[in-house]
Amino acid sequence: MRIFILALTFAAALFSGAFAQNRVVQIINDTNVTMTNFYATNRDQNSWGRDWFGSEVLPSGRYFTLNFDDGSGYCIYDFRALFSDGDEVTNFGFNVCELGSWRVY
C-alpha cells in the first residue's frame, strides 16, 4: 500500500508540473511593417481561432506579451502573423513552455 501511495504521489507531482509551466511569450515585431493580426492555436486545433490582438496592432519595433495558459496544459502552439502589407508569417510547433519570445524579422 505504501508503494502505491508513493507512486500515486510521484505521478501527481509529475502531472501538476506539466501544468504549472510558464506560458508567457513576447511577440516581437522586428519587421518594418505593422503586424495587424496574430493567431495562435495549440497543436490539436483545426482552425486559427481568434485574433489575439483584438482591435490592437503591433507596430514595427514593438512587442506584445501574451499568456498562453488556457488551462489545457498544451505547450506546443502554431503561430500566424499577418501584416499591413499583406505578408504572412507562420511558425508551426512553437513551444510556449520553453521559449519566452517569438521574434519576426
XYZ file of C-alpha atoms in Angstrom:
105
model
C 0.000 0.000 0.000
C 2.861 2.387 0.796
C 4.389 1.805 -2.638
C 1.045 2.559 -4.289
C 0.640 5.815 -2.342
C 4.235 6.813 -3.085
C 3.770 6.075 -6.805
C 0.486 7.994 -6.852
C 2.137 10.984 -5.141
C 5.021 10.910 -7.638
C 2.644 10.700 -10.607
C 0.597 13.624 -9.258
C 3.745 15.716 -8.850
C 4.817 14.991 -12.446
C 1.347 15.727 -13.804
C 0.961 19.018 -11.934
C 4.451 20.112 -13.008
C 3.440 19.986 -16.651
C 0.523 22.287 -15.998
C 2.495 24.719 -13.833
C 4.899 25.825 -16.536
C 5.148 29.443 -17.598
C 3.398 30.079 -20.935
C 4.071 33.813 -21.248
C 5.587 34.770 -24.614
C 6.630 38.120 -26.064
C 5.658 38.528 -29.722
C 8.326 40.834 -31.166
C 7.842 42.667 -34.445
C 11.307 43.321 -35.894
C 9.974 43.940 -39.394
C 9.485 47.353 -40.996
C 5.727 46.763 -41.258
C 2.863 46.807 -38.742
C 1.622 43.406 -37.594
C -2.160 43.627 -37.857
C -3.267 40.192 -36.654
C -1.819 37.376 -34.563
C -3.252 33.883 -34.253
C -2.037 31.047 -32.042
C -3.612 27.649 -31.555
C -2.479 24.523 -29.805
C -1.492 21.585 -31.960
C -4.882 19.812 -31.658
C -6.951 22.663 -33.120
C -8.151 22.603 -36.727
C -8.505 26.362 -37.226
C -6.599 29.504 -36.284
C -9.346 30.744 -33.962
C -9.460 34.298 -32.670
C -7.106 37.185 -33.334
C -5.137 37.559 -30.084
C -4.566 41.279 -30.768
C -8.268 42.045 -30.918
C -8.579 45.650 -32.075
C -4.871 46.362 -31.409
C -1.933 46.184 -33.827
C 1.786 45.675 -33.270
C 3.870 48.446 -34.865
C 7.367 47.847 -36.178
C 9.979 47.592 -33.419
C 7.439 46.864 -30.656
C 6.411 43.761 -28.716
C 3.217 42.343 -27.256
C 3.173 39.963 -24.267
C 0.695 37.075 -24.290
C -0.097 34.369 -21.741
C -0.979 31.076 -23.429
C -2.007 29.350 -20.198
C -5.572 28.390 -21.138
C -5.809 25.554 -18.606
C -5.358 22.868 -21.266
C -1.742 22.041 -20.406
C -0.578 22.471 -24.003
C 2.947 23.680 -24.684
C 3.110 23.314 -28.468
C 1.365 26.040 -30.474
C 1.229 27.120 -34.095
C 1.606 30.881 -34.726
C 0.365 33.018 -37.616
C 1.082 36.733 -38.034
C -0.494 38.980 -40.692
C 0.979 42.317 -41.742
C -0.390 45.552 -43.190
C 1.445 44.958 -46.497
C -0.309 41.583 -46.976
C 2.615 39.409 -45.882
C 2.070 36.437 -43.584
C 4.480 34.564 -41.304
C 3.685 31.185 -39.744
C 5.608 29.093 -37.246
C 4.471 25.548 -36.546
C 5.402 23.749 -33.336
C 6.453 26.678 -31.124
C 6.992 25.549 -27.510
C 5.459 28.251 -25.271
C 6.645 26.409 -22.133
C 10.323 26.619 -23.085
C 10.637 29.733 -25.266
C 9.794 33.183 -23.930
C 9.773 35.144 -27.180
C 8.905 34.856 -30.856
C 10.755 37.401 -32.981
C 9.561 38.121 -36.515
C 12.142 39.671 -38.874
